Tab-separated table of C-alpha atoms and ligand atoms in Angstrom:
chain	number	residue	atom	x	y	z
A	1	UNK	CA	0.000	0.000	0.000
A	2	UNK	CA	1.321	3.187	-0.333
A	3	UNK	CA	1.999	6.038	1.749
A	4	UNK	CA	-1.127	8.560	1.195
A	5	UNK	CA	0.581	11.813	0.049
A	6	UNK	CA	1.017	14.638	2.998
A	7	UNK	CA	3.023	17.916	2.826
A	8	UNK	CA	6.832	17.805	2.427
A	9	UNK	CA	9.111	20.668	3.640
A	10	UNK	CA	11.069	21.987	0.742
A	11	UNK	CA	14.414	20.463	-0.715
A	12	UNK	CA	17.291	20.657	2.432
A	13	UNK	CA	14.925	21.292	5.170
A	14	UNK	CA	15.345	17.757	6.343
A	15	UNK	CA	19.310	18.394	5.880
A	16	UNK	CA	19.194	20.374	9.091
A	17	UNK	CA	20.275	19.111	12.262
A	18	UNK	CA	18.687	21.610	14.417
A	19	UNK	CA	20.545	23.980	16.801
A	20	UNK	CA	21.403	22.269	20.500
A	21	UNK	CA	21.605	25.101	22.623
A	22	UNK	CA	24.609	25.370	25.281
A	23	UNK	CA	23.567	23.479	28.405
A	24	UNK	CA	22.485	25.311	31.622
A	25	UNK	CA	21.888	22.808	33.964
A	26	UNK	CA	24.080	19.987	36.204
A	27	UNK	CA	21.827	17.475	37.780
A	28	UNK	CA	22.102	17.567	41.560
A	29	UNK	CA	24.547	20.347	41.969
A	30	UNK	CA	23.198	23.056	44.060
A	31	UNK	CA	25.129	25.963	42.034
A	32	UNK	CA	25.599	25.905	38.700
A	33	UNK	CA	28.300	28.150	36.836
A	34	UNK	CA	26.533	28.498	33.351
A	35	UNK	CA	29.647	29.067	30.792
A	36	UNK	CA	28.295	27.755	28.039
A	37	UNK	CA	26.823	30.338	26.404
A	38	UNK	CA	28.912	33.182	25.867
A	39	UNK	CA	27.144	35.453	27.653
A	40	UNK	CA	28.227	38.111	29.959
A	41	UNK	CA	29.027	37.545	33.605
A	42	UNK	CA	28.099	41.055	35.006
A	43	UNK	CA	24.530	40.993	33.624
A	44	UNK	CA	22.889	43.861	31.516
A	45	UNK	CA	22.896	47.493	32.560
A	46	UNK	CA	20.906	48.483	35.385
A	47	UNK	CA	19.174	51.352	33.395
A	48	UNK	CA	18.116	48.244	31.012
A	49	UNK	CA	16.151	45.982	33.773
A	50	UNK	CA	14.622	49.330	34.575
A	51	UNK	CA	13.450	50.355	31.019
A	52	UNK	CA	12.483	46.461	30.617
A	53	UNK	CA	10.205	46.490	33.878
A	54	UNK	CA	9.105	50.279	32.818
A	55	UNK	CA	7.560	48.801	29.948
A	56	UNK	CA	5.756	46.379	31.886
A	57	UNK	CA	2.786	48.852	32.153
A	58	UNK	CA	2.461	49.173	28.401
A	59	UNK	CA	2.316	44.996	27.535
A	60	UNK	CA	-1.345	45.861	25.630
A	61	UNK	CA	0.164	48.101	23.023
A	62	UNK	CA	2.033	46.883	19.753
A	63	UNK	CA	5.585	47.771	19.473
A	64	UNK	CA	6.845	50.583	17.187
A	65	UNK	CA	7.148	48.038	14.167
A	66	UNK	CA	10.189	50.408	12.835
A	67	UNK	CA	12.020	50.550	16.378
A	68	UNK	CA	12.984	54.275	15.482
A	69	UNK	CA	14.299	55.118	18.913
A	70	UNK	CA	16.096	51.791	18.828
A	71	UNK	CA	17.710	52.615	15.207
A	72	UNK	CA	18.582	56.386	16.405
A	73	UNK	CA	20.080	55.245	19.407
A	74	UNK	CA	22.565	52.567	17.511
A	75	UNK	CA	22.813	55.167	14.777
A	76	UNK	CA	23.934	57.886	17.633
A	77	UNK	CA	26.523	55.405	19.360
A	78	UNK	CA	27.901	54.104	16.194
A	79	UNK	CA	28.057	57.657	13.813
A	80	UNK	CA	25.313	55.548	11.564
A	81	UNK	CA	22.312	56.275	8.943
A	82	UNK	CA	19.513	54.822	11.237
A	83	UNK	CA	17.908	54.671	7.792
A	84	UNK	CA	20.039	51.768	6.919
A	85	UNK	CA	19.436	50.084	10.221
A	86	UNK	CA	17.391	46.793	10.701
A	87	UNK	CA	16.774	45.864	13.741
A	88	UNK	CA	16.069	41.591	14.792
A	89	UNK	CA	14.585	39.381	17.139
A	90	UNK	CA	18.244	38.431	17.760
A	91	UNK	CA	21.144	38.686	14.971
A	92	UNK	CA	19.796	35.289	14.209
A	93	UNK	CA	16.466	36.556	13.019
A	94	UNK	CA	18.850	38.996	10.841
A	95	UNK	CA	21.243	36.053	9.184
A	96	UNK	CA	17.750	34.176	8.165
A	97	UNK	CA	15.971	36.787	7.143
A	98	UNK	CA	19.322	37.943	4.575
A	99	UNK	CA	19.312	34.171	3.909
A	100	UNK	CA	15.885	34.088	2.914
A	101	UNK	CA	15.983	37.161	0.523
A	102	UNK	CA	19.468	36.622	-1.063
A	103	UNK	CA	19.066	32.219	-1.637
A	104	UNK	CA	17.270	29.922	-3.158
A	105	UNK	CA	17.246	26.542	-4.485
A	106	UNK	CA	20.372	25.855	-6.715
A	107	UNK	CA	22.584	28.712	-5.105
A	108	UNK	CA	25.465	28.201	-2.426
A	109	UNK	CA	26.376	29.962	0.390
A	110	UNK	CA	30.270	30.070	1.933
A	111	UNK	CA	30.790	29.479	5.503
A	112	UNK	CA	34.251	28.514	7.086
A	113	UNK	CA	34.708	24.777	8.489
A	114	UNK	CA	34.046	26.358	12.535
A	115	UNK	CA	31.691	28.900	10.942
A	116	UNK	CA	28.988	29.655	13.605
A	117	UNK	CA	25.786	26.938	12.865
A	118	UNK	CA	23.098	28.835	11.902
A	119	UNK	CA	24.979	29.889	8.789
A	120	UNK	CA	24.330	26.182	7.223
A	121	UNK	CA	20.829	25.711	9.067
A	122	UNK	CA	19.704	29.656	7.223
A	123	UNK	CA	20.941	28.333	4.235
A	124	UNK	CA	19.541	24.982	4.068
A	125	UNK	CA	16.164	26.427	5.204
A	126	UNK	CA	16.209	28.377	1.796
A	127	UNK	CA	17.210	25.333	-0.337
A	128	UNK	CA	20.203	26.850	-0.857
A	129	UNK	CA	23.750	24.745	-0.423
A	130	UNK	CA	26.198	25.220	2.407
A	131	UNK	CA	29.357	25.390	0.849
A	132	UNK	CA	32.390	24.724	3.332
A	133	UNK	CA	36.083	26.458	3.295
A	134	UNK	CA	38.265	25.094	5.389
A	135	UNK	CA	40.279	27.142	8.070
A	136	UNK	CA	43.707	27.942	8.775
A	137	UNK	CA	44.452	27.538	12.317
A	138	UNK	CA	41.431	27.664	13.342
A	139	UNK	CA	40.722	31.102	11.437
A	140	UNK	CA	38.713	31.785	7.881
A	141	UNK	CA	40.937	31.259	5.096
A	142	UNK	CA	40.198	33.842	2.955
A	143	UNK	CA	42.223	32.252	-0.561
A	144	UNK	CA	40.201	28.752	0.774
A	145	UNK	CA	36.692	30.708	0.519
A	146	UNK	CA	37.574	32.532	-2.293
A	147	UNK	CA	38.983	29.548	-3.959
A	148	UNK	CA	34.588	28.142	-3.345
A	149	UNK	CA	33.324	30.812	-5.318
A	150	UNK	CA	31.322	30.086	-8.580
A	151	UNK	CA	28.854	31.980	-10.152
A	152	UNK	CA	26.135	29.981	-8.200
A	153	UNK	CA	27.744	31.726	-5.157
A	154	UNK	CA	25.600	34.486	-3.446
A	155	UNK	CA	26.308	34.621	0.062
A	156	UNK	CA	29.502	34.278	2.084
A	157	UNK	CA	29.194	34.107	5.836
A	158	UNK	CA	32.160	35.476	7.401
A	159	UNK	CA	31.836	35.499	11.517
A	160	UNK	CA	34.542	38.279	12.993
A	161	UNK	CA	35.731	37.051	15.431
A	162	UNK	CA	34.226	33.557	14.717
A	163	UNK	CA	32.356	31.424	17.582
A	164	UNK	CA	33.431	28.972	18.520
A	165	UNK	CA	36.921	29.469	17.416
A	166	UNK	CA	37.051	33.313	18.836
A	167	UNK	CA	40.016	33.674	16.158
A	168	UNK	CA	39.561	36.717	13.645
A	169	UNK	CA	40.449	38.721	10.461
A	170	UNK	CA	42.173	41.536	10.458
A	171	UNK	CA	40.886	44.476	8.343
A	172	UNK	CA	43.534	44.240	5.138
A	173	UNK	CA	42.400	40.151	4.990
A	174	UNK	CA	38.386	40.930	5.425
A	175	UNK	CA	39.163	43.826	2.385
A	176	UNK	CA	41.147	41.456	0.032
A	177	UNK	CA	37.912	38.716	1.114
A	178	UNK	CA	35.636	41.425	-0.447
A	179	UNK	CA	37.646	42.897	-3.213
A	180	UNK	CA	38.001	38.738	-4.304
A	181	UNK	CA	34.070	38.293	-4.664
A	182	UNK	CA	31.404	39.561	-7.463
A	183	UNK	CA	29.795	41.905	-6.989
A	184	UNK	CA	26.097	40.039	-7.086
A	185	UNK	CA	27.665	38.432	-4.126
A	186	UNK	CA	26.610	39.219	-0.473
A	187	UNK	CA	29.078	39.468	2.441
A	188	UNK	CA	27.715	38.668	5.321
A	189	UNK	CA	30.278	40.301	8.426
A	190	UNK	CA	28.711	39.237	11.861
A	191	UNK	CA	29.990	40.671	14.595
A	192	UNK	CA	28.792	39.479	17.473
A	193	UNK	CA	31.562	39.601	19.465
A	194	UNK	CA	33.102	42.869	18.020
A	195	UNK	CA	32.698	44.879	21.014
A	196	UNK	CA	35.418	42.540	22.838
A	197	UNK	CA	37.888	42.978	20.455
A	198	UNK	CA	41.038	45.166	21.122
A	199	UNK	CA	42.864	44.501	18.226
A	200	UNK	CA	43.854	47.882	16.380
A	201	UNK	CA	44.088	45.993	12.677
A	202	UNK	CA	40.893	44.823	13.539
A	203	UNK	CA	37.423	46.143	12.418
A	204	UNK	CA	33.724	45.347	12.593
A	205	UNK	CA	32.589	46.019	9.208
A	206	UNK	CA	30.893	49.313	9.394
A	207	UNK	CA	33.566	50.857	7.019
A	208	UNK	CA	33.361	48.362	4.452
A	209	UNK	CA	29.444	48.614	4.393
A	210	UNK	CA	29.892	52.334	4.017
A	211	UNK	CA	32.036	52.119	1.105
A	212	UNK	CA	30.317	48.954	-0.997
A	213	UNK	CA	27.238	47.887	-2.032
A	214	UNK	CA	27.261	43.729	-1.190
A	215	UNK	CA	28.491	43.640	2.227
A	216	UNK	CA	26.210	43.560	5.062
A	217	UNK	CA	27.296	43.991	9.152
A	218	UNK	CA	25.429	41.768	11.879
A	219	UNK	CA	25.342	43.193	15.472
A	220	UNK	CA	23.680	41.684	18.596
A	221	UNK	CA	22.495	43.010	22.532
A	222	UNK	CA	23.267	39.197	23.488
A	223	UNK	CA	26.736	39.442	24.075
A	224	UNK	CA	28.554	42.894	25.609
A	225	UNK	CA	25.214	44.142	26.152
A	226	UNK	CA	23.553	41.194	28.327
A	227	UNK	CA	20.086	41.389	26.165
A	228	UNK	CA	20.200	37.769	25.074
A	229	UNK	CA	16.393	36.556	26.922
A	230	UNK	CA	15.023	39.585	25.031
A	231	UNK	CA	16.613	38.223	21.350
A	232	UNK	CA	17.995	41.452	19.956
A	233	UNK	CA	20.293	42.441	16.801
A	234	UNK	CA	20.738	44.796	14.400
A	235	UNK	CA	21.962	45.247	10.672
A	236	UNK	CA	23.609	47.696	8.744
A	237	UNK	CA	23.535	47.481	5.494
A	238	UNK	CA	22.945	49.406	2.096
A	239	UNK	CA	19.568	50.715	1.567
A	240	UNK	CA	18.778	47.770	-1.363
A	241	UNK	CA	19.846	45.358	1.141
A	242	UNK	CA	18.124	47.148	4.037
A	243	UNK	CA	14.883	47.879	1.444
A	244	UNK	CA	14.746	44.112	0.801
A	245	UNK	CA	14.918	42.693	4.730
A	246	UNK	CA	12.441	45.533	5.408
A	247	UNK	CA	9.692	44.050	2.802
A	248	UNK	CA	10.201	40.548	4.347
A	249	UNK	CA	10.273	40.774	8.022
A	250	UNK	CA	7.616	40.210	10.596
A	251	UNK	CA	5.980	43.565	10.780
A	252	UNK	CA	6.922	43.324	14.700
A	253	UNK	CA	10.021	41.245	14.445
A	254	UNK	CA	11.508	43.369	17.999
A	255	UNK	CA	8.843	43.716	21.154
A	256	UNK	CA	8.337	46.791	23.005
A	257	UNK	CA	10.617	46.303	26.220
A	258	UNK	CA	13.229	44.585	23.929
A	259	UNK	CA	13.403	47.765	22.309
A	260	UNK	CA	13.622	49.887	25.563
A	261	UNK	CA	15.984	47.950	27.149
A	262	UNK	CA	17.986	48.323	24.537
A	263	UNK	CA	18.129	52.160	24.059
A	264	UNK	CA	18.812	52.064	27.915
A	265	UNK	CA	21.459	49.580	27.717
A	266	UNK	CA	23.235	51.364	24.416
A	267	UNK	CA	23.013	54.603	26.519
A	268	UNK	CA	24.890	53.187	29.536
A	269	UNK	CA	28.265	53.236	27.503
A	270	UNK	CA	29.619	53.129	31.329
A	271	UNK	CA	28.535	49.325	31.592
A	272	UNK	CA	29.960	48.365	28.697
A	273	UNK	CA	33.163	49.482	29.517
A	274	UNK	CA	33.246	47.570	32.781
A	275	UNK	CA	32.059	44.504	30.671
A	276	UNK	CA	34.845	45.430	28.341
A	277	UNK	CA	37.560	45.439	31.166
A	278	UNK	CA	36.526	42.684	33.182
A	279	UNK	CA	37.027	40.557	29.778
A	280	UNK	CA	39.855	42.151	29.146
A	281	UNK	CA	41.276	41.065	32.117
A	282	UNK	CA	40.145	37.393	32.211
A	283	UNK	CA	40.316	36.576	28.685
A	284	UNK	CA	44.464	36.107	28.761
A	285	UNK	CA	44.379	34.845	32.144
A	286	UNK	CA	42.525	31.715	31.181
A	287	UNK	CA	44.659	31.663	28.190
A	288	UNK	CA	47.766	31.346	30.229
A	289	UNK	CA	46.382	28.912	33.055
A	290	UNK	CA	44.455	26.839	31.225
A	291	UNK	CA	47.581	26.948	28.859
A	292	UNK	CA	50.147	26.296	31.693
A	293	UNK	CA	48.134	23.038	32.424
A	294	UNK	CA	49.230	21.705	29.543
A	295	UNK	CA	46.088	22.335	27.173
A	296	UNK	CA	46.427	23.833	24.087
A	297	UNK	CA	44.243	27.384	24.077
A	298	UNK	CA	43.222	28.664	20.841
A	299	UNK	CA	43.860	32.659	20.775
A	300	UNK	CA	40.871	34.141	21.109
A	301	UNK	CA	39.571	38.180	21.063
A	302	UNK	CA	36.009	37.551	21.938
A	303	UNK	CA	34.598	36.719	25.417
A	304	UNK	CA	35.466	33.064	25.463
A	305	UNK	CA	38.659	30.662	24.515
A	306	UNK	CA	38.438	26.871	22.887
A	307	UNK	CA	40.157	24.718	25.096
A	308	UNK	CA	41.511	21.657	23.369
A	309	UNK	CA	41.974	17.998	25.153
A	310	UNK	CA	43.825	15.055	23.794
A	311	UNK	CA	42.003	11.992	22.836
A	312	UNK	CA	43.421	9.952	25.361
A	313	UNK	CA	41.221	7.905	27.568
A	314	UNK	CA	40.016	9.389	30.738
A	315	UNK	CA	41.662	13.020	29.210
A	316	UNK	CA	39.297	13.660	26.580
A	317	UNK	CA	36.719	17.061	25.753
A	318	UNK	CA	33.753	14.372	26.883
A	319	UNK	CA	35.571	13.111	30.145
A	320	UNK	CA	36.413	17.017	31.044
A	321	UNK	CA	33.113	18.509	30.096
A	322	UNK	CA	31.481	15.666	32.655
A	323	UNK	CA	34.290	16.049	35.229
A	324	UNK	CA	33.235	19.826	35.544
A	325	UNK	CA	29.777	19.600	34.719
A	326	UNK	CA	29.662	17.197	38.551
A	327	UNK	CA	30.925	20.547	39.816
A	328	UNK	CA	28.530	23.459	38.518
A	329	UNK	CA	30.856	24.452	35.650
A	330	UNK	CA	29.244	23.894	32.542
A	331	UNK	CA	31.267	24.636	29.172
A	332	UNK	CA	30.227	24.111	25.666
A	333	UNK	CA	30.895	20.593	24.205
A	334	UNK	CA	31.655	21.678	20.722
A	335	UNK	CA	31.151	18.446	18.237
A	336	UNK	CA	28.772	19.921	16.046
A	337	UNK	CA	31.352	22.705	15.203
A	338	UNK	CA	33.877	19.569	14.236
A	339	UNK	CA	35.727	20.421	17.272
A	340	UNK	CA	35.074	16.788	19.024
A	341	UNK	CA	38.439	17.211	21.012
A	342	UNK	CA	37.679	20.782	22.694
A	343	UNK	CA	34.913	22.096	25.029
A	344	UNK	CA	34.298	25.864	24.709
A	345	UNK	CA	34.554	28.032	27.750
A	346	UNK	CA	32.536	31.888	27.850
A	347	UNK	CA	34.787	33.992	30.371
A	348	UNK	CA	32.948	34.221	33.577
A	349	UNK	CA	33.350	35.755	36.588
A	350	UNK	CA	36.669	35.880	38.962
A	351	UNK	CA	35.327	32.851	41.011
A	352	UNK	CA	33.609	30.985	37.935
A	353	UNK	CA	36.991	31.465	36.356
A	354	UNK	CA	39.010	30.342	39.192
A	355	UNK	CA	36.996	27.493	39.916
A	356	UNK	CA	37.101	25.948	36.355
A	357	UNK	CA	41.050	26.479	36.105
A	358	UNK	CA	41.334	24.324	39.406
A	359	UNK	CA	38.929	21.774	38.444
A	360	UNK	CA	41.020	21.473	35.168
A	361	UNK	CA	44.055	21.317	37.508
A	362	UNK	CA	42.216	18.275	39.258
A	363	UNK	CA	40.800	16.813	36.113
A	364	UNK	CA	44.618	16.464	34.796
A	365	UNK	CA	45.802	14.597	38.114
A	366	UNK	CA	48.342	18.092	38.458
A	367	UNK	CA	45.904	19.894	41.475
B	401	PLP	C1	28.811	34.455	15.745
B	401	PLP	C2	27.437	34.618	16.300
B	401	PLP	N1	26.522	35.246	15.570
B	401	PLP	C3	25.274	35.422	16.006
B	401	PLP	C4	24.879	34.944	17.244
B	401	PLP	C5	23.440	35.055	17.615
B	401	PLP	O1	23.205	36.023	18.502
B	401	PLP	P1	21.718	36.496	18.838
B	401	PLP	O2	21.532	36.157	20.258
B	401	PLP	O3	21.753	37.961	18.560
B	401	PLP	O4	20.772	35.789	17.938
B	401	PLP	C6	25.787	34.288	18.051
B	401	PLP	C7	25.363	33.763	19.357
B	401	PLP	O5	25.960	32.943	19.965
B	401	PLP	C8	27.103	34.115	17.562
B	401	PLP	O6	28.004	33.454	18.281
């Protein structure tokens, strides 16, 4: 007999293996160091959880489908058009919704071998095909993407700095990247992380936007900003590019205290800065402990470092990540970025950090 017909998701849906989340729970353990995430250890600004529970009173109203205030405020911080701003439920809504109006069946998409996941899953979801370019230690190749390129090629996903790698490109190699690729092709810088970065050859995109017309920057309130239960982003991007996410959006993509919370948390460049510093501060001291316990630590400029284990019995990313997960600290197993040997770690704060270089200690028999 055979099956009665039924609805079928479009070509590649069924490709995707859907995001895992980090973990944020360790069964029985009374406190739990959640580092699996990336997201910041001092918490959002305290002008933001008042503009959030401000807007509290106003749940019955629609949000300002155009967040205007939201786009001025970015476009004040940043020195920006807030005219070719787009704002997202989260930088992920952003990377599908560019996905979505620049693919479709029959055309690839670039992303690097430890590209961040929802580059393949946005472009599967189109019918589009993930193309892969392999890395260079553990940072985007740009002659190995470039080398991908055919004229089925319209998108190129370039994470700076890349999760879960936290390795970048400096300025000069993202501008040769660009210069390399047609024109009909559309750049895709995400930036998540760029607010960590203290690199001076390093930067986020904005000027290469300003001065092309296929390159579009992703932004996001997850990270620096401590936003991420309220899913915000932001885009900047030409006005054809900007026109064209515009036209296929939800009409109310970014709710009302999402939106206030923001402004507020933008404003409060005084937060950030302390954010900034604290990471500043941790980010090479994890490199060097973790390193002087004999793992390897892949450089990172973002707000967390990929720790890498041997694949020896009893030593491996697995054994660690279950060692310190029976102690609160829970890190990123990082598999489905091809990273089987290494768990990712977000910075946290002094005690989180302290706590997971000892338990590392203990875990290598050298407490
Ligand atoms: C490289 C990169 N891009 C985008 C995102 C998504 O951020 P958002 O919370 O804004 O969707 C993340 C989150 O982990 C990320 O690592």
């Amino acid at each position: 007999m055979s099956a009665l017909p039924r609805p079928e998701p479009r070509p590649g849906v069924l490709d995707i293996d859907a995001y895992v989340p980090g973990k944020s729970s360790a069964p029985g353990v009374a406190r739990v160091f959640k580092l699996s995430s990336n997201e910041t250890p001092l918490g959002p600004s305290p002008q933001a959880i008042a503009a959030y529970r401000a807007a509290a009173e106003t749940l019955h109203e629609y949000p300002d489908g155009a967040a205007s205030d939201l786009r001025e405020a970015i476009g004040r911080t940043f020195g920006l058009d807030p005219a070719r701003i787009v704002c997202g439920a989260g930088s992920d809504d952003l990377l599908n919704l560019l996905a979505r109006a620049y693919l479709r069946d029959g055309d690839e998409a670039i992303h690097t071998t430890h590209g961040f996941l929802v580059y393949p899953i946005a472009t599967l979801g189109t019918g589009a095909k993930p193309i892969v370019a392999p890395e260079k230690n553990y940072t985007a190749d740009v002659d190995a993407i470039l080398a991908r390129v055919t004229p089925r090629t319209k998108m190129v996903f370039l994470a700076n700095p890349n999760n879960p790698t936290g390795t970048y490109l400096p300025f000069d190699e993202v501008k040769r990247l660009h210069a390399g690729l047609p024109p009909h092709c559309l750049l895709l810088i995400d930036a998540a992380y760029a607010e960590y970065v203290r690199r001076n050859d390093y930067e986020s995109g904005i000027e290469l936007v300003a001065t092309s017309s296929n390159v579009v920057m992703c932004r996001t309130f997850s990270k620096i900003y401590g936003l991420a239960a309220l899913r915000l982003g932001w885009m900047y991007g030409p006005a054809h590019v900007v026109d064209a996410v515009n036209r296929i959006r939800g009409p109310f993509n970014v709710n009302a205290p999402a939106i206030v919370a923001g402004i507020a948390a933008m404003r409060d460049s005084a937060h950030v800065e302390i954010s900034r510093e604290h990471n500043t501060r941790w980010l090479p001291w994890l490199t060097e402990e973790i390193g002087k316990l004999g793992l390897e630590v892949t450089p990172s400029v973002a707000n967390f470092v990929l720790i890498h284990f041997p694949n020896q019995k009893g030593r491996t990313a697995k054994d660690a990540d279950a060692f310190l997960t029976r102690r609160g600290l829970i890190l990123r197993q990082v598999g489905a970025y091809k990273l089987p040997n290494a768990l990712r770690m977000s910075v946290g704060t002094e005690e989180a950090n302290r706590l997971v270089v000892q338990a590392l200690a203990e875990f290598l028999g050298k407490a």
